Amino acid sequence: MVRKCVLCDERRAVLRRPKTHQQVCKDCFFAAFEDEVHRTIIDNRLFKRGDRVAIGASGGKDSTVLAYIMKLLNDRHGYGLDLFLLSIDEGITGYRDDSLETVKRNEEQYGIPLKIVSYKELYGWTMDEIVREIGRKNNCTFCGVFRRQALDRGAAALRATKMVTGHNADDVAETVLLNILRGDIARLSRCAAISTGDDGALPRSKPFKYTYEKEIVMYAYFKKLDYFSTECIYSPNAYRGFAREYVKDLEAIRPQAILDIIRSAEEFRFSLTAKMPEQGTCERCGYISSQRWCKACVLLEGLNKGLPQLGVSKSRGSAKAPSASSRTPIFLA
Ligand code: SF4
Ligand code: ZN
């Protein structure tokens, strides 16, 4: 028996929406997916007319679908945004070089200008070189800190007023659980926010905060979007992997679980005794920091001095400024 789409009651249902388990046709799936992202953008006032929006683009499914849909919604609803693709080249041979080729094709396909900034030009090190120096243990700590700052510097070079990233609902739920498991109250208090940047940094938002990963994959598949699906060769992150599996198991039993974890985190209230660090700027590079030196400068100093453990400490908020080294980071204007 041919099953009809529950939304239009006309066309044949070809898929079951992972988020709602409704049997729908392709067109109704596209419409529902796009409308939900549009609603998220409007309800949370993510942009204003004239904003220059940098889309963090890795060539992976999330950011590729994000770039596609930002262009589509901007044209369809007349948001009045100037869009840019912003990619970070961490210098990971056999992974990032291939995924950047995808982003370069996306630039052509969507007609959105692309800027690439590399760790090598910003910090003087590629991730390949860092892993050779420090091994495979804390590589993601270095990479995460460097990426955050690289994105901000790339966005500044584009004169962007906003940045969007492809973090989806699964990512947010996973991060909430991870922060609970680690007892990281400072991060827990902000990880479910749809936008950050109240501390003076460039406002960043996640238009896919309520979008399920499986739906992003389906959307990319049915739209035949061009994306890159290989994992980073240096990805260990066993602890995050555990949280990821746990979220997937919960989703299999009850799809709503993902949204419920996010909503719980949105409603958390934090004790006023948990003092948030005051923000200033790094004495060395001028980047936003609650310490004398920002985390990237501390990590870089460790690398340049052959003491890579220097900034990889368990105690947060204790980054001391080491004495200046001869190798100074090179930053984009
Ligand atoms: Fe960087 Fe780790 Fe992500 Fe690889 S898995 S890109 S090393 S943060
Ligand atoms: Zn710094």
Tab-separated table of C-alpha atoms and ligand atoms in Angstrom:
chain	number	residue	atom	x	y	z
A	1	MET	CA	0.000	0.000	0.000
A	2	VAL	CA	1.328	3.430	-0.947
A	3	ARG	CA	1.524	5.624	2.113
A	4	LYS	CA	0.620	9.276	1.647
A	5	CYS	CA	2.507	12.175	3.195
A	6	VAL	CA	0.845	13.146	6.487
A	7	LEU	CA	1.468	16.836	5.819
A	8	CYS	CA	0.108	17.333	2.268
A	9	ASP	CA	-2.026	14.176	2.051
A	10	GLU	CA	-1.267	14.134	-1.682
A	11	ARG	CA	2.205	12.935	-2.529
A	12	ARG	CA	3.800	9.647	-1.588
A	13	ALA	CA	5.670	9.558	1.730
A	14	VAL	CA	9.298	8.673	1.062
A	15	LEU	CA	10.865	9.211	4.482
A	16	ARG	CA	10.175	9.262	8.181
A	17	ARG	CA	11.299	12.489	9.846
A	18	PRO	CA	13.799	11.560	12.583
A	19	LYS	CA	12.610	14.471	14.735
A	20	THR	CA	8.888	13.740	14.701
A	21	HIS	CA	8.644	10.261	13.146
A	22	GLN	CA	6.094	11.638	10.658
A	23	GLN	CA	5.898	9.922	7.254
A	24	VAL	CA	6.392	12.720	4.741
A	25	CYS	CA	7.139	13.419	1.095
A	26	LYS	CA	10.364	15.043	0.014
A	27	ASP	CA	8.855	18.473	-0.670
A	28	CYS	CA	7.118	18.639	2.710
A	29	PHE	CA	10.335	17.563	4.435
A	30	PHE	CA	12.290	20.348	2.717
A	31	ALA	CA	9.595	22.891	3.592
A	32	ALA	CA	9.404	21.812	7.259
A	33	PHE	CA	13.188	21.763	7.634
A	34	GLU	CA	13.641	25.209	6.059
A	35	ASP	CA	10.724	26.749	7.964
A	36	GLU	CA	12.041	25.511	11.296
A	37	VAL	CA	15.448	27.094	10.700
A	38	HIS	CA	13.763	30.311	9.538
A	39	ARG	CA	11.628	30.357	12.711
A	40	THR	CA	14.715	29.827	14.868
A	41	ILE	CA	16.418	32.767	13.160
A	42	ILE	CA	13.389	35.061	13.473
A	43	ASP	CA	12.270	34.086	16.989
A	44	ASN	CA	15.780	34.598	18.349
A	45	ARG	CA	16.486	37.740	16.288
A	46	LEU	CA	19.805	36.312	15.159
A	47	PHE	CA	20.450	38.970	12.504
A	48	LYS	CA	19.584	42.458	11.499
A	49	ARG	CA	19.403	43.885	8.002
A	50	GLY	CA	22.831	44.813	6.687
A	51	ASP	CA	24.707	42.309	8.849
A	52	ARG	CA	27.843	40.833	7.322
A	53	VAL	CA	27.634	37.183	8.305
A	54	ALA	CA	30.632	34.853	8.291
A	55	ILE	CA	29.568	31.214	7.962
A	56	GLY	CA	32.105	28.903	9.604
A	57	ALA	CA	32.605	26.400	6.781
A	58	SER	CA	34.512	23.156	7.140
A	59	GLY	CA	33.184	21.352	4.069
A	60	GLY	CA	31.355	18.888	6.361
A	61	LYS	CA	27.623	18.202	6.167
A	62	ASP	CA	26.512	20.667	8.875
A	63	SER	CA	28.285	23.733	7.588
A	64	THR	CA	27.558	22.878	3.951
A	65	VAL	CA	23.835	22.620	4.654
A	66	LEU	CA	24.090	25.791	6.758
A	67	ALA	CA	25.692	27.738	3.895
A	68	TYR	CA	23.074	26.438	1.461
A	69	ILE	CA	20.156	27.277	3.720
A	70	MET	CA	21.482	30.689	4.782
A	71	LYS	CA	21.628	31.654	1.110
A	72	LEU	CA	18.198	30.175	0.428
A	73	LEU	CA	16.499	31.887	3.394
A	74	ASN	CA	18.313	35.177	2.827
A	75	ASP	CA	16.984	35.234	-0.755
A	76	ARG	CA	13.540	33.861	0.062
A	77	HIS	CA	12.762	36.084	3.046
A	78	GLY	CA	14.858	39.137	2.147
A	79	TYR	CA	16.960	39.141	5.347
A	80	GLY	CA	19.306	41.648	3.702
A	81	LEU	CA	22.520	39.888	4.800
A	82	ASP	CA	25.937	39.809	3.154
A	83	LEU	CA	27.162	36.242	3.427
A	84	PHE	CA	30.742	34.953	3.514
A	85	LEU	CA	32.264	31.513	3.906
A	86	LEU	CA	35.077	31.402	6.447
A	87	SER	CA	37.287	28.325	6.608
A	88	ILE	CA	40.148	27.423	8.863
A	89	ASP	CA	43.062	25.470	7.499
A	90	GLU	CA	44.499	23.679	10.523
A	91	GLY	CA	47.183	22.073	8.375
A	92	ILE	CA	46.063	18.444	8.622
A	93	THR	CA	47.277	16.578	5.579
A	94	GLY	CA	44.821	14.112	4.109
A	95	TYR	CA	41.878	15.694	5.900
A	96	ARG	CA	41.627	19.450	5.840
A	97	ASP	CA	43.284	19.860	2.458
A	98	ASP	CA	40.575	17.640	0.930
A	99	SER	CA	37.691	19.238	2.822
A	100	LEU	CA	38.864	22.717	1.771
A	101	GLU	CA	38.524	21.638	-1.843
A	102	THR	CA	34.843	20.994	-1.060
A	103	VAL	CA	34.439	24.481	0.418
A	104	LYS	CA	36.060	25.976	-2.686
A	105	ARG	CA	33.455	24.202	-4.812
A	106	ASN	CA	30.700	25.441	-2.458
A	107	GLU	CA	31.960	28.985	-3.036
A	108	GLU	CA	31.230	28.526	-6.747
A	109	GLN	CA	27.993	26.576	-6.266
A	110	TYR	CA	26.386	29.065	-3.862
A	111	GLY	CA	28.079	32.233	-5.071
A	112	ILE	CA	29.278	33.104	-1.530
A	113	PRO	CA	32.827	34.534	-1.280
A	114	LEU	CA	35.283	32.404	0.690
A	115	LYS	CA	38.122	33.378	3.022
A	116	ILE	CA	40.578	30.810	4.336
A	117	VAL	CA	42.855	31.477	7.322
A	118	SER	CA	45.514	29.003	8.312
A	119	TYR	CA	47.129	28.071	11.626
A	120	LYS	CA	50.473	28.297	9.870
A	121	GLU	CA	50.016	31.970	8.970
A	122	LEU	CA	48.446	32.863	12.326
A	123	TYR	CA	50.530	30.844	14.748
A	124	GLY	CA	53.509	29.596	12.771
A	125	TRP	CA	52.498	25.955	13.321
A	126	THR	CA	50.322	23.463	11.434
A	127	MET	CA	48.412	20.785	13.354
A	128	ASP	CA	50.614	18.167	11.681
A	129	GLU	CA	53.660	19.901	13.227
A	130	ILE	CA	51.944	20.285	16.596
A	131	VAL	CA	51.031	16.581	16.713
A	132	ARG	CA	54.627	15.683	15.805
A	133	GLU	CA	55.729	17.807	18.764
A	134	ILE	CA	53.146	16.884	21.414
A	135	GLY	CA	51.852	13.475	20.323
A	136	ARG	CA	48.192	12.485	20.062
A	137	LYS	CA	47.026	13.311	23.562
A	138	ASN	CA	46.094	16.974	23.857
A	139	ASN	CA	45.976	17.825	20.186
A	140	CYS	CA	42.283	18.786	20.261
A	141	THR	CA	42.915	21.222	23.137
A	142	PHE	CA	45.411	23.116	20.987
A	143	CYS	CA	43.259	22.826	17.906
A	144	GLY	CA	40.066	24.004	19.649
A	145	VAL	CA	41.687	27.055	21.252
A	146	PHE	CA	43.468	27.994	18.031
A	147	ARG	CA	40.351	27.512	15.919
A	148	ARG	CA	38.193	29.748	18.059
A	149	GLN	CA	40.657	32.581	17.789
A	150	ALA	CA	41.351	31.929	14.097
A	151	LEU	CA	37.636	32.189	13.320
A	152	ASP	CA	37.423	35.509	15.149
A	153	ARG	CA	40.468	36.859	13.340
A	154	GLY	CA	39.172	35.666	9.961
A	155	ALA	CA	35.805	37.256	10.689
A	156	ALA	CA	37.503	40.525	11.676
A	157	ALA	CA	39.383	40.514	8.370
A	158	LEU	CA	36.016	40.112	6.596
A	159	ARG	CA	34.581	42.936	8.729
A	160	ALA	CA	31.855	40.511	9.741
A	161	THR	CA	29.283	41.670	12.277
A	162	LYS	CA	28.018	38.142	13.060
A	163	MET	CA	29.229	34.600	12.772
A	164	VAL	CA	27.182	31.415	12.401
A	165	THR	CA	28.338	27.862	12.952
A	166	GLY	CA	26.789	24.534	11.982
A	167	HIS	CA	26.420	23.139	15.523
A	168	ASN	CA	23.238	21.076	15.538
A	169	ALA	CA	20.852	19.907	18.269
A	170	ASP	CA	22.798	16.668	18.811
A	171	ASP	CA	26.026	18.661	19.309
A	172	VAL	CA	24.368	20.962	21.839
A	173	ALA	CA	22.780	18.093	23.800
A	174	GLU	CA	26.123	16.288	23.815
A	175	THR	CA	27.941	19.373	25.092
A	176	VAL	CA	25.372	19.900	27.857
A	177	LEU	CA	25.906	16.319	29.053
A	178	LEU	CA	29.692	16.614	28.787
A	179	ASN	CA	29.734	19.772	30.889
A	180	ILE	CA	27.569	18.082	33.519
A	181	LEU	CA	29.886	15.061	33.535
A	182	ARG	CA	32.905	17.343	33.942
A	183	GLY	CA	31.264	19.633	36.489
A	184	ASP	CA	32.183	22.565	34.269
A	185	ILE	CA	29.615	25.056	35.551
A	186	ALA	CA	30.965	28.059	33.648
A	187	ARG	CA	30.633	26.261	30.312
A	188	LEU	CA	27.349	24.629	31.320
A	189	SER	CA	25.867	28.061	31.936
A	190	ARG	CA	26.505	29.208	28.370
A	191	CYS	CA	26.653	26.082	26.185
A	192	ALA	CA	22.923	25.987	25.459
A	193	ALA	CA	22.707	29.654	24.486
A	194	ILE	CA	21.808	30.132	20.836
A	195	SER	CA	24.054	33.208	20.649
A	196	THR	CA	27.213	34.188	22.459
A	197	GLY	CA	29.202	37.381	22.331
A	198	ASP	CA	27.816	39.343	25.274
A	199	ASP	CA	31.409	39.509	26.541
A	200	GLY	CA	32.439	41.823	23.711
A	201	ALA	CA	33.502	39.087	21.287
A	202	LEU	CA	31.940	38.863	17.826
A	203	PRO	CA	28.363	37.534	18.243
A	204	ARG	CA	28.190	33.867	17.220
A	205	SER	CA	25.032	31.888	16.759
A	206	LYS	CA	23.804	28.405	15.940
A	207	PRO	CA	20.804	28.490	13.572
A	208	PHE	CA	20.741	24.636	13.735
A	209	LYS	CA	20.434	24.568	17.521
A	210	TYR	CA	17.093	22.725	17.263
A	211	THR	CA	17.895	20.817	14.050
A	212	TYR	CA	18.596	17.107	14.323
A	213	GLU	CA	21.792	15.772	12.824
A	214	LYS	CA	19.940	12.968	11.032
A	215	GLU	CA	17.701	15.534	9.329
A	216	ILE	CA	20.736	17.523	8.192
A	217	VAL	CA	22.168	14.351	6.642
A	218	MET	CA	18.809	13.612	4.940
A	219	TYR	CA	18.495	17.170	3.683
A	220	ALA	CA	22.015	17.095	2.229
A	221	TYR	CA	21.330	13.706	0.655
A	222	PHE	CA	18.007	14.594	-0.983
A	223	LYS	CA	19.305	17.991	-2.126
A	224	LYS	CA	22.437	16.255	-3.467
A	225	LEU	CA	24.689	18.802	-1.757
A	226	ASP	CA	28.425	18.519	-2.209
A	227	TYR	CA	30.060	17.862	1.179
A	228	PHE	CA	33.007	16.033	2.694
A	229	SER	CA	32.367	13.256	5.172
A	230	THR	CA	35.708	11.984	6.457
A	231	GLU	CA	36.616	12.319	10.160
A	232	CYS	CA	39.738	14.147	11.250
A	233	ILE	CA	42.705	11.780	11.411
A	234	TYR	CA	43.636	13.146	14.863
A	235	SER	CA	40.187	12.743	16.402
A	236	PRO	CA	40.486	10.766	19.660
A	237	ASN	CA	38.110	12.513	22.094
A	238	ALA	CA	36.880	9.326	23.761
A	239	TYR	CA	34.916	11.209	26.405
A	240	ARG	CA	32.931	13.225	23.868
A	241	GLY	CA	32.463	10.037	21.847
A	242	PHE	CA	30.834	8.465	24.890
A	243	ALA	CA	28.417	11.399	25.292
A	244	ARG	CA	27.653	11.212	21.568
A	245	GLU	CA	26.783	7.519	21.714
A	246	TYR	CA	24.651	8.115	24.782
A	247	VAL	CA	22.653	10.875	23.042
A	248	LYS	CA	22.154	8.616	19.996
A	249	ASP	CA	20.916	5.768	22.224
A	250	LEU	CA	18.457	8.091	23.938
A	251	GLU	CA	17.282	9.408	20.573
A	252	ALA	CA	16.654	5.867	19.322
A	253	ILE	CA	14.325	5.239	22.260
A	254	ARG	CA	12.725	8.682	22.311
A	255	PRO	CA	13.609	11.309	19.656
A	256	GLN	CA	12.319	14.140	21.845
A	257	ALA	CA	15.152	13.426	24.320
A	258	ILE	CA	17.569	15.642	22.369
A	259	LEU	CA	15.290	18.682	22.565
A	260	ASP	CA	14.504	17.950	26.211
A	261	ILE	CA	18.198	17.978	27.190
A	262	ILE	CA	18.591	21.336	25.432
A	263	ARG	CA	15.471	22.764	27.046
A	264	SER	CA	16.620	21.584	30.473
A	265	ALA	CA	19.924	23.381	30.015
A	266	GLU	CA	18.101	26.531	28.870
A	267	GLU	CA	16.158	26.520	32.118
A	268	PHE	CA	19.088	25.891	34.471
A	269	ARG	CA	19.660	28.721	36.923
A	270	PHE	CA	23.147	29.132	38.282
A	271	SER	CA	24.216	30.019	41.771
A	272	LEU	CA	25.228	33.646	42.141
A	273	THR	CA	28.225	32.521	44.155
A	274	ALA	CA	29.784	30.984	41.028
A	275	LYS	CA	31.748	34.053	39.931
A	276	MET	CA	32.302	34.488	36.221
A	277	PRO	CA	35.790	35.713	35.297
A	278	GLU	CA	36.066	39.310	34.164
A	279	GLN	CA	36.975	39.795	30.530
A	280	GLY	CA	39.901	41.911	29.433
A	281	THR	CA	42.372	41.623	26.601
A	282	CYS	CA	45.514	39.553	26.192
A	283	GLU	CA	48.635	41.611	26.904
A	284	ARG	CA	50.411	39.883	24.112
A	285	CYS	CA	48.051	39.655	21.125
A	286	GLY	CA	45.078	41.803	22.138
A	287	TYR	CA	42.554	38.966	21.893
A	288	ILE	CA	39.736	38.850	24.452
A	289	SER	CA	40.915	37.126	27.641
A	290	SER	CA	40.139	36.901	31.347
A	291	GLN	CA	43.850	36.372	32.108
A	292	ARG	CA	46.965	38.396	31.319
A	293	TRP	CA	47.614	36.135	28.346
A	294	CYS	CA	44.938	34.447	26.289
A	295	LYS	CA	44.886	30.671	26.151
A	296	ALA	CA	46.236	30.605	22.576
A	297	CYS	CA	49.277	32.700	23.552
A	298	VAL	CA	49.995	30.455	26.554
A	299	LEU	CA	49.742	27.297	24.429
A	300	LEU	CA	51.861	28.864	21.712
A	301	GLU	CA	54.513	29.898	24.182
A	302	GLY	CA	54.668	26.313	25.424
A	303	LEU	CA	55.067	25.019	21.885
A	304	ASN	CA	57.723	27.551	20.974
A	305	LYS	CA	59.717	26.803	24.121
A	306	GLY	CA	59.477	23.048	23.679
A	307	LEU	CA	57.259	22.859	26.800
A	308	PRO	CA	53.905	22.001	25.260
A	309	GLN	CA	52.368	21.023	28.628
A	310	LEU	CA	52.628	24.657	29.742
A	311	GLY	CA	49.083	25.692	28.932
A	312	VAL	CA	47.433	22.283	29.190
A	313	SER	CA	46.477	22.391	32.805
A	314	LYS	CA	43.438	20.917	34.468
A	315	SER	CA	42.841	23.948	36.671
A	316	ARG	CA	40.928	26.545	34.770
A	317	GLY	CA	41.573	30.233	35.110
A	318	SER	CA	45.195	29.869	36.108
A	319	ALA	CA	46.893	30.850	32.889
A	320	LYS	CA	49.959	32.811	33.926
A	321	ALA	CA	51.875	34.843	31.430
A	322	PRO	CA	55.193	33.079	30.838
A	323	SER	CA	58.230	35.179	30.022
A	324	ALA	CA	58.312	36.378	26.433
A	325	SER	CA	59.908	34.107	23.859
A	326	SER	CA	61.735	35.023	20.709
A	327	ARG	CA	59.059	33.580	18.424
A	328	THR	CA	56.096	35.944	18.298
A	329	PRO	CA	52.768	34.905	16.804
A	330	ILE	CA	51.836	36.500	13.541
A	331	PHE	CA	48.223	37.632	13.445
A	332	LEU	CA	46.038	38.958	10.698
A	333	ALA	CA	45.189	42.623	10.970
B	1	SF4	FE1	41.311	19.622	15.469
B	1	SF4	FE2	40.809	17.557	17.119
B	1	SF4	FE3	38.904	18.501	15.456
B	1	SF4	FE4	41.002	17.187	14.449
B	1	SF4	S1	39.423	16.322	15.835
B	1	SF4	S2	40.133	19.109	13.644
B	1	SF4	S3	42.651	17.844	15.827
B	1	SF4	S4	39.831	19.582	17.198
B	2	ZN	ZN	46.932	36.313	23.220
